[in-house]
Short mmCIF file of C-alpha atoms and ligand atoms in Angstrom, two decimals:
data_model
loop_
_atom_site.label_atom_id
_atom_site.label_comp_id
_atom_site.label_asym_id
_atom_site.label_seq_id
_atom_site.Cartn_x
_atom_site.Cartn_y
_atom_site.Cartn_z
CA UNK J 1 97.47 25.10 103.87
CA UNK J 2 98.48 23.95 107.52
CA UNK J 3 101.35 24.51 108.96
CA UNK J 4 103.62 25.57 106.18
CA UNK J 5 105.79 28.79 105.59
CA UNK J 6 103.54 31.45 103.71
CA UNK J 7 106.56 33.26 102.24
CA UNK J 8 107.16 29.56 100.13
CA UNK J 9 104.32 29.67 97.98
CA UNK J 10 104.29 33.21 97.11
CA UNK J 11 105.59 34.44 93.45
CA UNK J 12 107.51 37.64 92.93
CA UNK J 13 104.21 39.42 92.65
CA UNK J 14 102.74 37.81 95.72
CA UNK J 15 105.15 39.16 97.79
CA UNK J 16 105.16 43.05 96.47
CA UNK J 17 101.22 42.41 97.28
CA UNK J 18 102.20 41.62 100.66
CA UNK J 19 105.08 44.48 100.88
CA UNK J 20 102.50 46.66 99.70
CA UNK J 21 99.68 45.79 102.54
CA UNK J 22 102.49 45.77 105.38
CA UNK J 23 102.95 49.95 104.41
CA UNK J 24 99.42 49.95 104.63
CA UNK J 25 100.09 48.47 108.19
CA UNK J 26 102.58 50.10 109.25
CA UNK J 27 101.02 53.66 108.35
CA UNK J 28 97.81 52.59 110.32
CA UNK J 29 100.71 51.28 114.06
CA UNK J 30 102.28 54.81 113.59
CA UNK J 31 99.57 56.86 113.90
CA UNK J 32 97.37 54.54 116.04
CA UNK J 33 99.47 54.79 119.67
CA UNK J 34 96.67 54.76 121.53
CA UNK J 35 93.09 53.61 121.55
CA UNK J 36 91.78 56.88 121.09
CA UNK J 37 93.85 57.67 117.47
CA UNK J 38 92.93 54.09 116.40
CA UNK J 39 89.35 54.79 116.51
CA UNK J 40 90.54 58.24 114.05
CA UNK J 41 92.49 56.00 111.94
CA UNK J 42 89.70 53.35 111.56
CA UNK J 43 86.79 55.99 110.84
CA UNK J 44 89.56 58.12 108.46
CA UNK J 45 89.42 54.63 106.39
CA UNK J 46 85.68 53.86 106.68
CA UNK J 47 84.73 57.34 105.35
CA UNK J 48 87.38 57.02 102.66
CA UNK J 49 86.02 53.60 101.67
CA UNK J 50 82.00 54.99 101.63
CA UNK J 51 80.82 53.70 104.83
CA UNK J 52 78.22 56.43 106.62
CA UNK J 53 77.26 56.98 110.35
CA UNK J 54 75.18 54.75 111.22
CA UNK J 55 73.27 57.52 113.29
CA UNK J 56 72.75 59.34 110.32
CA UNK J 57 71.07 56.35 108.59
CA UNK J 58 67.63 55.53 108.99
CA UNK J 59 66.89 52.02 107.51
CA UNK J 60 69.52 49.91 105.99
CA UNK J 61 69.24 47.21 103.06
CA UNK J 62 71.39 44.06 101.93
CA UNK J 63 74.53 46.44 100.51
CA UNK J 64 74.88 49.57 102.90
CA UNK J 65 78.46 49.90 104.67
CA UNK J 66 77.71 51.80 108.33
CA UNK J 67 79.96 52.63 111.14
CA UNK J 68 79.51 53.23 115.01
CA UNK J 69 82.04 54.51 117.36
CA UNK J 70 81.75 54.61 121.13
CA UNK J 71 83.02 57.47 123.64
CA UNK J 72 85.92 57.58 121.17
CA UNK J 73 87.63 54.62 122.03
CA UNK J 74 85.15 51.76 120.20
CA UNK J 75 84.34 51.23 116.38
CA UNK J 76 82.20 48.92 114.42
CA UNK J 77 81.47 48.72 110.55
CA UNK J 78 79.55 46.66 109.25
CA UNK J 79 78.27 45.77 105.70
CA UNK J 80 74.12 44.49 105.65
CA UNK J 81 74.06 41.05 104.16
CA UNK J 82 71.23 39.37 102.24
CA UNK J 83 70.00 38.00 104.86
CA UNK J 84 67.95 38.66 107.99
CA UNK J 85 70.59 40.45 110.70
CA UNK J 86 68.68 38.38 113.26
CA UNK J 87 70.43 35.42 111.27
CA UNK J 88 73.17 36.30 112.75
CA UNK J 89 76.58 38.37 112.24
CA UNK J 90 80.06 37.13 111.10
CA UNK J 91 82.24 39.31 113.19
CA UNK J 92 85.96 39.66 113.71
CA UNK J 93 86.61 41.30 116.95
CA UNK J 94 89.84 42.80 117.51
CA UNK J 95 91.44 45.11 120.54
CA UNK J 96 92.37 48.57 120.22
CA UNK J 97 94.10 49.47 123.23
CA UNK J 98 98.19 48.36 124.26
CA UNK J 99 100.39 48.18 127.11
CA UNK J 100 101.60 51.28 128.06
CA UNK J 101 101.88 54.09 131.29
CA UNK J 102 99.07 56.24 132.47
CA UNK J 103 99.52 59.28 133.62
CA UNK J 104 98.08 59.70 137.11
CA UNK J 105 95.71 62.59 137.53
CA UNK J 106 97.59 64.85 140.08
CA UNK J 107 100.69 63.91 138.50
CA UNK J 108 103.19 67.16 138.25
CA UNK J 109 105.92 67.14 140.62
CA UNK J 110 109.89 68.57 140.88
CA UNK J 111 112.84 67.16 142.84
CA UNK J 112 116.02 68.52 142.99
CA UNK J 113 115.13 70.71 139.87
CA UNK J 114 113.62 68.15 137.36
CA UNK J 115 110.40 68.16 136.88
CA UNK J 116 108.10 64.89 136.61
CA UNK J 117 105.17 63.35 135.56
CA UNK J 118 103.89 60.77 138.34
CA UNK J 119 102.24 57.50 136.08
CA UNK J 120 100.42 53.70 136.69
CA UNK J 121 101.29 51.76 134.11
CA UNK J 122 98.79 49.80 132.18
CA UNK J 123 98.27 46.30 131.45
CA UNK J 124 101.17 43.27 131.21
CA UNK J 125 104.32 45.33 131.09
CA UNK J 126 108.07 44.01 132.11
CA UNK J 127 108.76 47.46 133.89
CA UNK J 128 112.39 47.34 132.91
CA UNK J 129 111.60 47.88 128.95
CA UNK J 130 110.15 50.92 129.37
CA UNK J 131 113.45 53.19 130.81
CA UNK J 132 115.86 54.55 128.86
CA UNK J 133 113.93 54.43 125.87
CA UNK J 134 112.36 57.48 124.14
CA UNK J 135 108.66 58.21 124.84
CA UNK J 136 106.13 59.73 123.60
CA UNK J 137 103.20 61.71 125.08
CA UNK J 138 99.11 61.80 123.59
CA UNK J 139 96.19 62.23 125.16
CA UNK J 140 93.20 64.91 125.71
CA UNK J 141 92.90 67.60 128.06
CA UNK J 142 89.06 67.82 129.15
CA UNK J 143 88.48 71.44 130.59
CA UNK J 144 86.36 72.23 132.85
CA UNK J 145 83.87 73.99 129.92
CA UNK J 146 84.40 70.45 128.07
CA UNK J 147 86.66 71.56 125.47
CA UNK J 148 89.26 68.92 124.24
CA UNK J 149 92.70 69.68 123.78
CA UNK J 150 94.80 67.13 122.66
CA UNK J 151 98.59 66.51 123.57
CA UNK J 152 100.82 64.40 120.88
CA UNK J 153 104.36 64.75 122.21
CA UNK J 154 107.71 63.07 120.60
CA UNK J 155 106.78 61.76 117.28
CA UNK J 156 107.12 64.62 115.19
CA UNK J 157 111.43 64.18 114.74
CA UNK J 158 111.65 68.10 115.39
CA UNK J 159 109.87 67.31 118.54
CA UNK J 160 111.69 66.65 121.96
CA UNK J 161 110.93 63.17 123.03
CA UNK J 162 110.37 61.80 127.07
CA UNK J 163 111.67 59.44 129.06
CA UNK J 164 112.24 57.73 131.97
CA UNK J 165 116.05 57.15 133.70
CA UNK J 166 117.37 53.97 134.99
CA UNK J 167 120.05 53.79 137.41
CA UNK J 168 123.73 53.72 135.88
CA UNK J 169 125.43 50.11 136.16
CA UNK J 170 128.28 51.54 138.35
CA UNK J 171 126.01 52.30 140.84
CA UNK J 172 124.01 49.35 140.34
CA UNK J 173 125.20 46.78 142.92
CA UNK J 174 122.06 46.45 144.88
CA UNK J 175 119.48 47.16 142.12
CA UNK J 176 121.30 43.92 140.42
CA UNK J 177 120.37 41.60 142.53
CA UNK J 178 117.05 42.33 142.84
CA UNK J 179 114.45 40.07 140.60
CA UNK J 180 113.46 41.49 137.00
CA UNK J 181 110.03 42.06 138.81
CA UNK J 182 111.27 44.20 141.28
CA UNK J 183 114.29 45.67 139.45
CA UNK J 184 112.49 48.98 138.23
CA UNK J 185 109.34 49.43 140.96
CA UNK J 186 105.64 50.86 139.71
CA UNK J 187 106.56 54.38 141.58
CA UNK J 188 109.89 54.71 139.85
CA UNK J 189 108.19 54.54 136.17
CA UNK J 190 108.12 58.56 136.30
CA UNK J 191 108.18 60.64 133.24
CA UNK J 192 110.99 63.24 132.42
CA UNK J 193 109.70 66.51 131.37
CA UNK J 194 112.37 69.61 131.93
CA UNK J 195 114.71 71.29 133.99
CA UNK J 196 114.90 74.80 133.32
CA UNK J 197 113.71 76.83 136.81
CA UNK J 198 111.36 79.83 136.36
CA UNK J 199 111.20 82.07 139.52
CA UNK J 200 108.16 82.13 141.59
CA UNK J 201 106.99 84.03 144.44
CA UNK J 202 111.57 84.46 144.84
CA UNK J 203 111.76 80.86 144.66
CA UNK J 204 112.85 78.50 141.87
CA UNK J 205 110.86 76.06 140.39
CA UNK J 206 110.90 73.46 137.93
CA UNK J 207 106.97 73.00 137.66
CA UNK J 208 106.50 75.96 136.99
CA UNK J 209 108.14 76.28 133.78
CA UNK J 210 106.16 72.79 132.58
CA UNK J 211 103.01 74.92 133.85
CA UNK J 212 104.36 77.50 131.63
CA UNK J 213 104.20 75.45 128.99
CA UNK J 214 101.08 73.68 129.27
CA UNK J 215 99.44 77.16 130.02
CA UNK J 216 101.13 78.71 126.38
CA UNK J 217 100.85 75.67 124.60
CA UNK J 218 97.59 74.09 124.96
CA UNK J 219 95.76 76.42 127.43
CA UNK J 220 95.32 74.57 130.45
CA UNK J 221 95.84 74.92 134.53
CA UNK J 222 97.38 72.41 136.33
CA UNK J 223 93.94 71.53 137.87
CA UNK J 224 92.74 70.34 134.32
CA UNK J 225 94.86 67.17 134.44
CA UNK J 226 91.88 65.99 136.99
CA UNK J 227 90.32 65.16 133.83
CA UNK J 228 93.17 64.17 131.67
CA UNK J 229 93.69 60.90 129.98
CA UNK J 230 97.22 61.23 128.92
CA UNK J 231 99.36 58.27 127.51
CA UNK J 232 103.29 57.51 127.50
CA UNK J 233 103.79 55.12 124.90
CA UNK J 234 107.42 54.48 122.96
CA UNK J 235 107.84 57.24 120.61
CA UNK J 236 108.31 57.04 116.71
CA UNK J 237 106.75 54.93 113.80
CA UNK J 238 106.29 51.41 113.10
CA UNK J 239 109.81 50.09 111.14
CA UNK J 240 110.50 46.99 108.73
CA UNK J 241 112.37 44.60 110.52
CA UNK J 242 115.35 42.08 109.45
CA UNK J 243 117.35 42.49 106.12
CA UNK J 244 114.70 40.71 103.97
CA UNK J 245 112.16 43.45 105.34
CA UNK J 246 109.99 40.30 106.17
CA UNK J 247 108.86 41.71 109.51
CA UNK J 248 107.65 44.93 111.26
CA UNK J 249 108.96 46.26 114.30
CA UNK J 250 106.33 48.39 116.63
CA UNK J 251 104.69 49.45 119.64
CA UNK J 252 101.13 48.35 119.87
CA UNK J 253 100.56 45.30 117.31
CA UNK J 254 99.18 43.34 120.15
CA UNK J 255 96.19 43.82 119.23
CA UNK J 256 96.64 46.65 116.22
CA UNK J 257 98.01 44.05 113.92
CA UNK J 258 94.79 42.22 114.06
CA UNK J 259 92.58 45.44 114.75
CA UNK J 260 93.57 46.62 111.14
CA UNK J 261 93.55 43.40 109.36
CA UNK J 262 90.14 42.61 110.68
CA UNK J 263 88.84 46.46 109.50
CA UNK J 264 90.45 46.26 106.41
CA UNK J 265 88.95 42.84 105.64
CA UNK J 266 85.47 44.37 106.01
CA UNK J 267 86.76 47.58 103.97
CA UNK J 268 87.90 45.55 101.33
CA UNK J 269 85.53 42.73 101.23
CA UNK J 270 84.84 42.32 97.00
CA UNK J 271 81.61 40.36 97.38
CA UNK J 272 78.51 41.52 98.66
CA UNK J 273 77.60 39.01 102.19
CA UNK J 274 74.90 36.56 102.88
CA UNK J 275 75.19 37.54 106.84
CA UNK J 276 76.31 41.07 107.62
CA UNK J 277 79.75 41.66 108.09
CA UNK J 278 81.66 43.32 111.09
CA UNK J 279 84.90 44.50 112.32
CA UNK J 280 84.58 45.50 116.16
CA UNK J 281 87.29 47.03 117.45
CA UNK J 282 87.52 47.19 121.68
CA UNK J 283 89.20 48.86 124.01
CA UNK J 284 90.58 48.04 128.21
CA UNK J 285 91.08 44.07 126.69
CA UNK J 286 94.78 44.74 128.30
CA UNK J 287 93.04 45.08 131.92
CA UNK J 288 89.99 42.90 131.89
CA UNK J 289 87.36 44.21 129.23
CA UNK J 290 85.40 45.75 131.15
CA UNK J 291 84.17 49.27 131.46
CA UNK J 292 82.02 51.51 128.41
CA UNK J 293 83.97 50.62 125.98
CA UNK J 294 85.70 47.32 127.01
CA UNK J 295 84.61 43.49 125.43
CA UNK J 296 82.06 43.57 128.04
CA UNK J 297 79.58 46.38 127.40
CA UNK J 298 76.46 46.75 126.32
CA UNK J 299 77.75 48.78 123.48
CA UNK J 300 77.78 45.91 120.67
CA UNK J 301 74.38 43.85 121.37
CA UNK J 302 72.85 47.31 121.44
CA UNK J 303 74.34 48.57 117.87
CA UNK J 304 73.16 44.55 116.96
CA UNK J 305 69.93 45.57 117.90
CA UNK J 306 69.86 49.13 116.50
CA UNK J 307 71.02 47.02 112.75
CA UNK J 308 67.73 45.07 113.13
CA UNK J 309 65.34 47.59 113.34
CA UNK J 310 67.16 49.58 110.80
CA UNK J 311 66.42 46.54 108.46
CA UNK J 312 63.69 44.85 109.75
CA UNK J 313 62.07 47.66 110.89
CA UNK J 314 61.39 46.45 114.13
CA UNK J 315 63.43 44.72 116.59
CA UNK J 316 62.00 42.42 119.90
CA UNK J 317 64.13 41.39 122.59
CA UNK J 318 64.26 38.16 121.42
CA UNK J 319 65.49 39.26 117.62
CA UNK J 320 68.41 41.17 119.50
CA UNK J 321 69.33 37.59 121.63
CA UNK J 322 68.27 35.93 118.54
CA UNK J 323 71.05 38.00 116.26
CA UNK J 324 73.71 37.72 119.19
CA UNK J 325 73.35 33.57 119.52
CA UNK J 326 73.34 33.15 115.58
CA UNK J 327 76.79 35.08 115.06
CA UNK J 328 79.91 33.43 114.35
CA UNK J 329 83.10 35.56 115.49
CA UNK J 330 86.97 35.29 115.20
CA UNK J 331 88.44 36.62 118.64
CA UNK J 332 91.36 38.45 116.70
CA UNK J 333 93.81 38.43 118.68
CA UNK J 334 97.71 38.25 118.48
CA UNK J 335 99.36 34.81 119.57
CA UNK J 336 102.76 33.73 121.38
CA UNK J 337 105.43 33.27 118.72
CA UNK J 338 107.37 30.30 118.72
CA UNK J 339 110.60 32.34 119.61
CA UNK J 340 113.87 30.01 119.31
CA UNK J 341 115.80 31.67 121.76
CA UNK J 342 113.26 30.80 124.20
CA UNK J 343 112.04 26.96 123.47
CA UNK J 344 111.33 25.89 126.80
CA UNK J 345 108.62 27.87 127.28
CA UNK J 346 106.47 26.31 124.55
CA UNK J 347 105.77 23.27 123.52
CA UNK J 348 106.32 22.53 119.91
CA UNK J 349 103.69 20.60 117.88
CA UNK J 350 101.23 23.56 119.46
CA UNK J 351 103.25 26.76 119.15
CA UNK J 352 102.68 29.71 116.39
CA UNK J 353 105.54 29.70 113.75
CA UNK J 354 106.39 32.41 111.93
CA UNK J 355 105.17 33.17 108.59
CA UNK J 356 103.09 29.78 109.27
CA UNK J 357 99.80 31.86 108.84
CA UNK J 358 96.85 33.01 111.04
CA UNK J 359 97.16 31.06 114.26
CA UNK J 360 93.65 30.27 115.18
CA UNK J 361 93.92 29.09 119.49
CA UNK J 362 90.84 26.62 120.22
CA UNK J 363 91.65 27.75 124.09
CA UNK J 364 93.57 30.27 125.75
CA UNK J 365 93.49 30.57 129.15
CA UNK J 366 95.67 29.07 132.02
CA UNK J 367 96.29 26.29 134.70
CA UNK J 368 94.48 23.84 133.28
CA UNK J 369 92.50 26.23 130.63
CA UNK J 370 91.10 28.06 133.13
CA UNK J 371 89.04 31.38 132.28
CA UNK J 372 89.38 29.49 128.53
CA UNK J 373 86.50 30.21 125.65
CA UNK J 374 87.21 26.48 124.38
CA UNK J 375 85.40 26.86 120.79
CA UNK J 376 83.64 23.83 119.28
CA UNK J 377 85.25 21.56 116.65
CA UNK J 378 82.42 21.61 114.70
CA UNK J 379 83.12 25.49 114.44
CA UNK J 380 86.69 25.07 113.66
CA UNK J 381 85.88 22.14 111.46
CA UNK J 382 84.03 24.78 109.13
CA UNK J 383 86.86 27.07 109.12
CA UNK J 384 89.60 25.28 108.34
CA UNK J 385 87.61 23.83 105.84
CA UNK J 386 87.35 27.21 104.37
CA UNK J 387 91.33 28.03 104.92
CA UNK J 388 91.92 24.83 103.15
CA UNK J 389 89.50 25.86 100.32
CA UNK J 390 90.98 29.26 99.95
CA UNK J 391 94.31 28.60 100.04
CA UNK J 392 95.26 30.39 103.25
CA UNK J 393 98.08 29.43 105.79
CA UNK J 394 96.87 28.76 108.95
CA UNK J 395 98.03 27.04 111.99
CA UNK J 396 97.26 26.38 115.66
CA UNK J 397 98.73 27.17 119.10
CA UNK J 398 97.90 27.51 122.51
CA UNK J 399 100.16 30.18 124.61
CA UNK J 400 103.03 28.36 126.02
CA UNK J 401 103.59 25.54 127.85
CA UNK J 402 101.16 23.75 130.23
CA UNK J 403 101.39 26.12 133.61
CA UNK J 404 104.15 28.24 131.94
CA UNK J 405 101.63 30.58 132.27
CA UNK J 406 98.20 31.99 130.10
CA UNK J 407 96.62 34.41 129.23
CA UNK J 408 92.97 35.59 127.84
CA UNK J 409 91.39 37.36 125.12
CA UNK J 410 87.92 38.36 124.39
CA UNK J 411 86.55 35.62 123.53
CA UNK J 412 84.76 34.26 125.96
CA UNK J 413 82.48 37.26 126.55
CA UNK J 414 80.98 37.15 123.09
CA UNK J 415 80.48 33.08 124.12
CA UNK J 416 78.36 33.83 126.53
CA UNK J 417 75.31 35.18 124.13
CA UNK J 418 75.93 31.68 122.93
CA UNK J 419 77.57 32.14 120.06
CA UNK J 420 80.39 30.30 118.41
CA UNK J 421 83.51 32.27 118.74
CA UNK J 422 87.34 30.78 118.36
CA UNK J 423 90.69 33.00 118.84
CA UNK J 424 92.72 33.76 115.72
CA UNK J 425 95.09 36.26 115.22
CA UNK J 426 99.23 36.54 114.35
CA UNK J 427 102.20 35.65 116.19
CA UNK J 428 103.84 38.20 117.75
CA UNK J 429 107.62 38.03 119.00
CA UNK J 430 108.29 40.45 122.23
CA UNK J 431 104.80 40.76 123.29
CA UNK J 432 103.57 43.64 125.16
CA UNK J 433 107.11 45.06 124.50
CA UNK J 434 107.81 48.11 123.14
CA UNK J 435 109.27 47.02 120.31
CA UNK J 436 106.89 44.24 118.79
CA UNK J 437 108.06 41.84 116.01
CA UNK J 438 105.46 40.60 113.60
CA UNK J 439 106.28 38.75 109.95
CA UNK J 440 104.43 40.04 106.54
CA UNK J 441 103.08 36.95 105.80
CA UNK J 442 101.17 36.08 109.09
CA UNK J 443 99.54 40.05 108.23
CA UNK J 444 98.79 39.16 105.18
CA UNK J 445 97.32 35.91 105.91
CA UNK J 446 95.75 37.22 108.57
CA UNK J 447 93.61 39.57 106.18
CA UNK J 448 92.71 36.96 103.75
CA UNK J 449 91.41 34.54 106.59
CA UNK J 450 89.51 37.38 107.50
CA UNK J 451 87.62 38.18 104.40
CA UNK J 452 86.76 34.14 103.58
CA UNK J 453 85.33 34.27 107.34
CA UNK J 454 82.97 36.91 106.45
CA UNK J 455 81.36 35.03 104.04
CA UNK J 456 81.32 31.99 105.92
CA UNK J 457 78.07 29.91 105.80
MN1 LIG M 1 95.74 40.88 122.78
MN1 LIG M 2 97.92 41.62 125.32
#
């Protein structure tokens, strides 16, 4: 069905079944604030659902569910098809990692008796959204004997949340005037943590009750935030949104929405697959995919290749390549909302409506598509063939107007092993916001276009 509202041809029943999925959802955003507890989350699932390491495995046949994560912040699971893996792979890639603020690695300071944690944000954030708002803290704490801690801070309602001042209006006057850019700079993004002074050496200070804390509560020195990765992300769970309840309200669906709709369609898939099925979640997609455990690593072609010897029993070079070039993937990825407060930005016939279904983007990219994965319409032709054939709303979009602006997904990574990949994901209003606005139906339909891909010819 193209281009028509999902919530119209679904019966009473139809839409408890996609109530019911959206609390699945929802569960999955509020405990998966960062990359890290999204790659928990995910594996919680797969082991529920049967699915063994795939390290633990040592061949595979048409039938087995495996999983593989990556330096915590990457998973894969995959179900063997029938057929050859060097036949290729139907995957649905999806991003695990959001917006948010970093916080730096010598980051504890006081002034004037408040003490602060110094940050660099991360990824495409308006600045401005992020202060007076409450905040939450996760993260690990590597010491130096390489025990973990982890630090979850301001979910918990009996916990105190963080945050981050702005300047009050009356004294405002300059601040004003300045661009929405400029109005809150990088350096001022500093987190809150306590103002209580503990005497040191006969002096007062503010850090060192925080150290106090740190110390009693989790066992660590203030040199241990050298190796730290500790995350500031709005604070408090994901939220139905509207009086129908026909939308959810969250930090993080860009790209969570599509990270647990893509797992969940490999989860649930009912049918056993001719090519071997895959849900591959990434991380650092928000700042370029690169890295370990970004789009652009190793990290996939070599669990492709590990999947081929597990079943073949061997695996050359060229089998690897060979698996790679005959995959077909969906870039999951969230799209641009057609938002009608803000028309002018997009251009109608090829915006992403609301409850209009999985918006799949032939091209993303900007100024004149560059840095674009343009997918081939005799890949698209296929799929919305199968949309069509399985009754599943679906639309298409590109992001905004021509030289509104762009952006880029990570899709045209996979294209380089040659094989066909298009974007497809939900709309999203508020993007990158704190509080992102998603509709039921485009989740729903999002998971359904996801399970008839996977058993795509
Ligand atoms: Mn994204
Ligand atoms: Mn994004």
């Amino acid at each position: 069905m193209y281009n028509k509202n999902a919530w119209k041809k679904y019966t009473d029943e139809d839409k408890k079944i996609v109530m019911d999925f959206s609390e699945g959802y929802k569960a999955f955003l509020s405990e998966a604030k960062t990359e890290r507890l999204a790659v928990r989350e995910a594996v919680k699932i797969l082991e529920a659902k049967g699915f063994k390491a795939l390290k633990d495995v040592k061949t595979l046949k048409a039938g087995d569910k495996v999983y593989v994560t990556n330096k915590n912040k990457n998973v894969a699971a995959f179900i063997v098809g029938t057929r050859p893996v060097v036949d290729g792979l139907r995957v649905l890639g999806a991003h695990i990692d959001s917006p948010r603020i970093d916080v730096k690695q010598n980051p504890l300071y006081e002034s004037t008796e408040q003490a602060y944690f110094d940050t660099h944000y991360y990824g495409g954030i308006k600045k401005y959204q992020y202060v007076t708002i409450p905040l939450a803290l996760h993260g690990v704490i590597i010491k130096k004997d390489g025990t973990s801690v982890e630090v979850h801070v301001g979910e918990n309602p009996l916990d105190p949340v963080l945050g981050i001042t702005d300047l009050l209006i009356h004294l405002s006057a300059n601040q004003m005037s300045k661009t929405a850019a400029s109005v809150i700079e990088g350096e001022k993004l500093d987190l809150s943590l306590g103002s209580i002074p503990t005497e040191k050496d006969g002096k007062d200070s503010v850090k060192e009750t925080i150290l106090a804390f740190f110390k009693e509560t989790y066992g660590v020195e203030e040199e241990d935030f050298l190796s730290a990765e500790l995350e500031i992300v709005p604070a408090g769970p994901a939220r139905d949104y509207g009086l129908d309840r026909s939308m959810v309200a969250g930090y993080g669906q860009d790209d969570r929405v599509c990270a647990y709709t893509s797992l969940m369609a490999v989860v649930d898939l009912d049918k056993q697959p001719e090519f071997t099925s895959c849900a591959i979640l990434v991380d650092k997609e928000e700042v370029g995919s690169i890295g370990a455990t970004g789009a652009q690593s190793n990290f996939f072609e070599n669990v492709v290749a590990e999947l081929v010897e597990k079943t073949a029993g061997k695996c050359s070079f060229l089998d690897a390549r060979k698996a790679m070039e005959n995959t077909k993937m969906l870039s999951s990825d969230v799209s641009a909302g057609f938002d009608p407060l803000y028309p002018e930005v997009n251009e109608a016939k090829n915006s992403s409506y609301f409850s209009h279904g999985i918006t799949f983007n032939k091209y993303t990219g900007a100024r004149g598509k560059s840095g674009c994965n343009d997918a081939n319409p005799e890949f698209f032709a296929e799929i919305r063939n199968a949309m069509d054939e399985n009754n599943i709303n679906f639309q298409t979009a590109e992001l905004g107007r021509v030289d509104q602006g762009g952006g880029g997904t990570i899709a045209y990574i996979l294209g380089n092993y040659n094989m066909n990949v298009i974007d497809a994901g939900v709309p999203v209003f508020s993007m990158h916001s704190p509080m992102e606005i998603t509709s039921k139906a485009d989740i729903y339909e999002a998971y359904r276009a996801y399970k008839v891909f996977l058993m795509l010819k």
